[in-house]
Short mmCIF file of C-alpha atoms in Angstrom, two decimals:
data_model
loop_
_atom_site.label_atom_id
_atom_site.label_comp_id
_atom_site.label_asym_id
_atom_site.label_seq_id
_atom_site.Cartn_x
_atom_site.Cartn_y
_atom_site.Cartn_z
CA MET Z 29 -128.31 98.67 40.58
CA THR Z 30 -130.02 101.86 41.61
CA ASP Z 31 -129.05 104.13 44.47
CA ALA Z 32 -131.99 102.93 46.50
CA SER Z 33 -131.15 99.24 46.13
CA PHE Z 34 -127.52 99.86 47.00
CA GLU Z 35 -128.57 101.57 50.23
CA ALA Z 36 -131.04 98.81 51.04
CA VAL Z 37 -128.44 96.05 50.92
CA ILE Z 38 -126.24 97.61 53.61
CA PRO Z 39 -127.90 98.74 56.85
CA ALA Z 40 -126.67 102.04 58.26
CA PRO Z 41 -124.62 101.73 61.46
CA THR Z 42 -125.22 103.60 64.66
CA ASN Z 43 -122.82 105.25 67.07
CA ASP Z 44 -124.02 103.15 69.99
CA VAL Z 45 -121.34 100.93 71.48
CA ALA Z 46 -122.31 97.27 71.83
CA SER Z 47 -122.27 96.48 75.53
CA ALA Z 48 -123.95 93.18 76.33
CA THR Z 49 -121.26 90.80 75.11
CA ASP Z 50 -118.69 88.47 76.58
CA ALA Z 51 -115.78 90.89 76.23
CA PRO Z 52 -115.23 94.58 77.01
CA VAL Z 53 -114.74 97.16 74.31
CA LYS Z 54 -111.03 97.51 73.65
CA ALA Z 55 -109.08 100.48 72.43
CA ALA Z 56 -107.01 100.07 69.30
CA THR Z 57 -103.98 97.92 69.99
CA PRO Z 58 -101.06 97.15 67.73
CA MET Z 59 -100.99 93.72 66.15
CA THR Z 60 -98.05 91.60 67.24
CA SER Z 61 -96.18 88.69 65.75
CA ALA Z 62 -98.49 86.41 67.71
CA ASP Z 63 -101.54 87.96 66.16
CA ALA Z 64 -103.61 86.80 63.23
CA ALA Z 65 -101.78 88.61 60.47
CA LEU Z 66 -99.04 85.99 60.57
CA VAL Z 67 -101.42 83.04 60.35
CA PRO Z 68 -100.59 81.42 56.99
CA ALA Z 69 -103.24 81.21 54.33
CA PRO Z 70 -104.91 77.80 54.16
CA ASP Z 71 -103.92 75.41 51.39
CA VAL Z 72 -106.98 75.83 49.19
CA PRO Z 73 -107.66 75.00 45.55
CA PRO Z 74 -107.02 77.97 43.24
CA ALA Z 75 -110.19 79.87 42.43
CA THR Z 76 -108.78 82.71 40.34
CA ASP Z 77 -110.25 80.89 37.34
CA ALA Z 78 -113.79 81.17 38.73
CA SER Z 79 -116.22 82.57 36.19
CA VAL Z 80 -117.35 86.17 36.30
CA ALA Z 81 -120.83 84.94 37.18
CA ASP Z 82 -119.52 82.96 40.14
CA ARG Z 83 -117.44 85.88 41.37
CA THR Z 84 -120.52 88.10 41.19
CA ARG Z 85 -122.64 85.55 43.06
CA LEU Z 86 -119.97 85.13 45.72
CA PHE Z 87 -119.52 88.87 46.26
CA GLN Z 88 -123.28 89.48 46.39
CA LEU Z 89 -123.87 86.70 48.89
CA ALA Z 90 -120.89 87.57 51.07
CA ALA Z 91 -121.97 91.23 51.12
CA VAL Z 92 -125.24 90.13 52.71
CA LEU Z 93 -123.81 87.47 55.03
CA LEU Z 94 -121.24 89.88 56.48
CA THR Z 95 -123.93 92.25 57.73
CA TYR Z 96 -125.39 91.95 61.21
CA PRO Z 97 -127.47 88.74 61.42
CA ASP Z 98 -130.82 90.26 62.30
CA GLU Z 99 -134.15 88.48 62.01
CA VAL Z 100 -134.58 89.45 58.36
CA LEU Z 101 -131.29 87.83 57.40
CA LEU Z 102 -131.80 84.72 59.51
CA ASP Z 103 -135.35 84.25 58.21
CA ALA Z 104 -134.01 84.21 54.63
CA ALA Z 105 -132.23 80.86 55.11
CA ASP Z 106 -133.91 79.18 52.14
CA GLU Z 107 -133.13 82.09 49.81
CA LEU Z 108 -129.52 82.16 50.99
CA ARG Z 109 -129.10 78.44 50.39
CA GLY Z 110 -130.60 78.83 46.94
CA ALA Z 111 -128.17 81.64 46.13
CA ALA Z 112 -125.23 79.52 47.32
CA ALA Z 113 -126.36 76.57 45.19
CA ARG Z 114 -126.08 78.74 42.07
CA ILE Z 115 -122.32 79.13 42.57
CA GLU Z 116 -120.90 76.62 40.12
CA HIS Z 117 -117.31 76.52 41.39
CA PRO Z 118 -117.41 73.53 43.78
CA TRP Z 119 -114.89 74.79 46.34
CA LEU Z 120 -116.37 78.30 46.53
CA ARG Z 121 -119.87 76.86 46.84
CA GLY Z 122 -118.67 74.50 49.59
CA GLN Z 123 -117.20 77.38 51.60
CA VAL Z 124 -120.46 79.32 51.52
CA GLU Z 125 -122.62 76.28 52.22
CA GLU Z 126 -120.47 75.32 55.21
CA PHE Z 127 -120.87 78.82 56.59
CA LEU Z 128 -124.63 78.71 56.03
CA ALA Z 129 -124.84 75.37 57.85
CA TRP Z 130 -123.32 77.07 60.90
CA LEU Z 131 -125.43 80.22 60.52
CA THR Z 132 -128.74 78.36 60.24
CA GLY Z 133 -127.84 75.62 62.72
CA THR Z 134 -126.86 77.94 65.56
CA ALA Z 135 -129.25 79.72 67.92
CA PRO Z 136 -129.88 83.28 66.63
CA ILE Z 137 -128.79 84.89 69.89
CA ASP Z 138 -125.48 83.01 69.73
CA VAL Z 139 -124.91 84.02 66.11
CA GLN Z 140 -125.58 87.66 66.97
CA ARG Z 141 -123.27 87.63 69.99
CA HIS Z 142 -120.58 85.95 67.93
CA TYR Z 143 -120.89 88.62 65.24
CA VAL Z 144 -120.51 91.43 67.77
CA ARG Z 145 -117.52 89.79 69.48
CA THR Z 146 -115.85 89.15 66.13
CA PHE Z 147 -116.37 92.43 64.28
CA ASP Z 148 -117.45 95.13 66.72
CA LEU Z 149 -115.12 94.60 69.67
CA ARG Z 150 -111.85 93.78 67.95
CA ARG Z 151 -110.24 96.36 65.70
CA ARG Z 152 -107.88 93.82 64.22
CA SER Z 153 -110.89 91.97 62.83
CA GLY Z 154 -113.07 94.98 62.01
CA LEU Z 155 -114.93 95.23 58.71
CA TYR Z 156 -113.41 98.57 57.63
CA LEU Z 157 -110.64 97.92 55.10
CA THR Z 158 -108.78 101.24 55.11
CA TYR Z 159 -108.13 101.00 58.85
CA TYR Z 160 -105.75 98.07 58.36
CA LEU Z 161 -103.34 100.10 56.23
CA HIS Z 162 -103.85 103.65 57.46
CA GLY Z 163 -105.28 103.56 60.99
CA ASP Z 164 -107.06 106.78 61.99
CA THR Z 165 -104.89 109.09 59.90
CA ARG Z 166 -105.20 111.64 57.12
CA ARG Z 167 -104.10 108.98 54.65
CA ARG Z 168 -107.14 106.98 55.64
CA GLY Z 169 -109.29 110.04 55.05
CA MET Z 170 -107.92 110.32 51.52
CA ALA Z 171 -108.52 106.62 50.89
CA LEU Z 172 -112.14 107.03 51.98
CA LEU Z 173 -112.62 110.00 49.68
CA VAL Z 174 -111.23 108.03 46.73
CA LEU Z 175 -113.73 105.26 47.44
CA LYS Z 176 -116.62 107.72 47.68
CA GLN Z 177 -115.64 109.29 44.38
CA ARG Z 178 -115.45 105.89 42.73
CA TYR Z 179 -118.94 105.00 43.93
CA ARG Z 180 -120.37 108.34 42.79
CA ALA Z 181 -118.85 107.89 39.34
CA HIS Z 182 -121.07 104.81 38.98
CA GLY Z 183 -124.19 106.48 40.37
CA LEU Z 184 -124.03 104.70 43.70
CA ARG Z 185 -124.39 106.42 47.05
CA LEU Z 186 -124.12 105.23 50.62
CA ALA Z 187 -126.65 105.25 53.39
CA PRO Z 188 -126.30 108.38 55.55
CA GLY Z 189 -123.38 108.18 57.95
CA GLU Z 190 -121.89 105.05 56.40
CA LEU Z 191 -118.20 104.76 55.61
CA PRO Z 192 -117.33 103.54 52.10
CA ASP Z 193 -114.68 101.02 53.20
CA LEU Z 194 -117.13 98.74 55.04
CA LEU Z 195 -116.39 95.37 53.46
CA PRO Z 196 -120.03 94.48 52.63
CA ILE Z 197 -120.27 97.76 50.69
CA VAL Z 198 -117.00 97.09 48.86
CA LEU Z 199 -118.24 93.61 47.94
CA GLU Z 200 -121.62 94.91 46.79
CA PHE Z 201 -119.86 97.45 44.59
CA ALA Z 202 -117.68 94.71 43.09
CA ALA Z 203 -120.73 92.58 42.33
CA THR Z 204 -122.68 95.50 40.89
CA VAL Z 205 -120.03 97.05 38.66
CA GLY Z 206 -118.14 93.86 37.84
CA PRO Z 207 -114.52 92.97 37.06
CA GLY Z 208 -112.14 95.81 36.43
CA GLU Z 209 -113.56 98.96 37.96
CA GLY Z 210 -115.88 97.19 40.38
CA GLU Z 211 -113.25 94.90 41.85
CA ALA Z 212 -110.55 97.59 41.90
CA PRO Z 213 -111.13 98.50 45.59
CA LEU Z 214 -110.64 94.87 46.60
CA ARG Z 215 -107.41 94.67 44.63
CA GLN Z 216 -106.16 98.00 45.96
CA HIS Z 217 -106.85 96.90 49.53
CA ARG Z 218 -105.53 93.37 49.02
CA ARG Z 219 -103.10 93.70 51.93
CA GLY Z 220 -105.88 94.84 54.25
CA VAL Z 221 -108.07 91.95 53.13
CA GLU Z 222 -105.21 89.57 53.93
CA LEU Z 223 -104.78 91.02 57.41
CA PHE Z 224 -108.52 90.61 57.91
CA ARG Z 225 -108.45 87.00 56.63
CA ALA Z 226 -105.62 86.10 58.95
CA ALA Z 227 -107.33 87.74 61.94
CA LEU Z 228 -110.44 85.65 61.36
CA ALA Z 229 -108.31 82.52 60.94
CA ASP Z 230 -106.66 83.25 64.29
CA LEU Z 231 -110.08 83.59 65.92
CA GLY Z 232 -111.34 80.37 64.33
CA THR Z 233 -114.64 82.00 63.40
CA PRO Z 234 -116.93 80.51 60.74
CA TYR Z 235 -116.91 83.94 59.06
CA GLY Z 236 -113.40 83.03 57.97
CA LEU Z 237 -114.94 80.61 55.46
CA LEU Z 238 -116.39 83.55 53.53
CA ILE Z 239 -113.17 85.56 53.58
CA GLU Z 240 -111.12 82.56 52.47
CA ALA Z 241 -113.44 82.27 49.48
CA ILE Z 242 -113.09 85.97 48.68
CA THR Z 243 -109.30 85.95 48.92
CA ALA Z 244 -109.18 82.84 46.73
CA VAL Z 245 -110.62 84.76 43.77
CA LEU Z 246 -108.41 87.82 44.27
CA PRO Z 247 -104.89 88.17 42.82
CA GLU Z 248 -102.30 86.26 44.81
CA LEU Z 249 -100.12 88.22 47.20
CA THR Z 250 -96.70 89.16 45.90
CA GLU Z 251 -93.59 88.75 48.02
CA ALA Z 252 -93.66 92.50 48.64
CA ASP Z 253 -97.27 92.18 49.79
CA ARG Z 254 -96.36 89.43 52.23
CA GLU Z 255 -93.51 91.43 53.68
CA ALA Z 256 -95.75 94.47 54.06
CA VAL Z 257 -98.47 92.41 55.76
CA ALA Z 258 -95.93 90.95 58.19
CA GLN Z 259 -94.64 94.44 59.00
CA LEU Z 260 -98.14 95.75 59.56
CA ALA Z 261 -98.77 92.84 61.88
CA LEU Z 262 -95.76 93.81 63.94
CA ASP Z 263 -96.24 97.57 63.96
CA GLY Z 264 -100.02 97.91 63.85
CA PRO Z 265 -101.77 100.70 61.91
CA PRO Z 266 -100.64 104.33 62.18
CA VAL Z 267 -102.16 106.26 65.07
CA GLU Z 268 -101.91 109.92 63.98
CA SER Z 269 -105.46 111.27 64.18
CA VAL Z 270 -105.36 114.92 63.08
CA GLY Z 271 -106.96 116.32 59.96
CA LEU Z 272 -110.01 114.04 59.95
CA ASP Z 273 -112.73 116.37 61.24
CA SER Z 274 -113.99 117.16 57.74
CA LEU Z 275 -115.04 113.56 57.24
CA GLY Z 276 -117.86 113.80 59.73
CA PRO Z 277 -118.67 114.16 63.43
CA ASP Z 278 -118.36 110.43 64.02
CA GLY Z 279 -114.70 110.30 62.99
CA LEU Z 280 -113.33 107.08 61.59
CA ALA Z 281 -113.78 104.63 64.43
CA PRO Z 282 -114.05 101.24 62.70
CA TYR Z 283 -117.01 99.91 64.68
CA PRO Z 284 -119.76 99.17 65.75
CA THR Z 285 -121.74 97.68 62.88
CA CYS Z 286 -124.89 97.03 64.92
CA SER Z 287 -126.78 99.01 67.52
CA SER Z 288 -126.52 98.51 71.26
CA SER Z 289 -130.12 97.28 71.37
CA GLU Z 290 -129.26 94.54 68.87
CA ALA Z 291 -126.14 93.60 70.78
CA GLN Z 292 -128.07 93.25 74.04
CA ARG Z 293 -130.20 90.41 72.75
#
């Protein structure tokens, strides 16, 4: 994939705060034992044996479906269904097709509002993976730099102003580069992905279907991983915020992923 096509897949975010939604913008709050990170993973068939082709198809499709559902995305319903049908693993295909049934069977304005409420107004279900482990700290800054360097090593560059830990970008990279190097960021941020999965499960959002499929093809959590996830759920991410100015004027705030004009629809 060329630089241009990589940029085209992921729309650049803005710094506008989504305002016309059902809930106010909240400051970062620690996760608690009642929060999503302690929601157990669903009992799903193992999918770690899914073919490389199916993993690629899943990552490519999820990378698109996790972006803001604008008119272009919603008008591509037939193409999206066709892409889902090419996933041969029956359980993975079923997860994506169930999500698409909701996406295409719901009024566009309701889908868009749901997306904003789910990803833009709740930090514990934001789309930025490094935030789950590092919060707004210097360690997060280093993790972002490592991701940028990994992308550059494969000739891929981000849209201006975009952070490299946005999950659709991480998934697109995995699909483009393939197993091993391409999927390394997902494996390295496995604990963050699990926190994200559990947050979506707690919310009961259809987007959880996609994340359940993604986690099903990733390595299983170790006991140490589970203990770390539980601790992160109790403590929340670190809050130290110094030493991040060099990463850009927008800082590392993990949202929004759509503009205020889109959110007001």
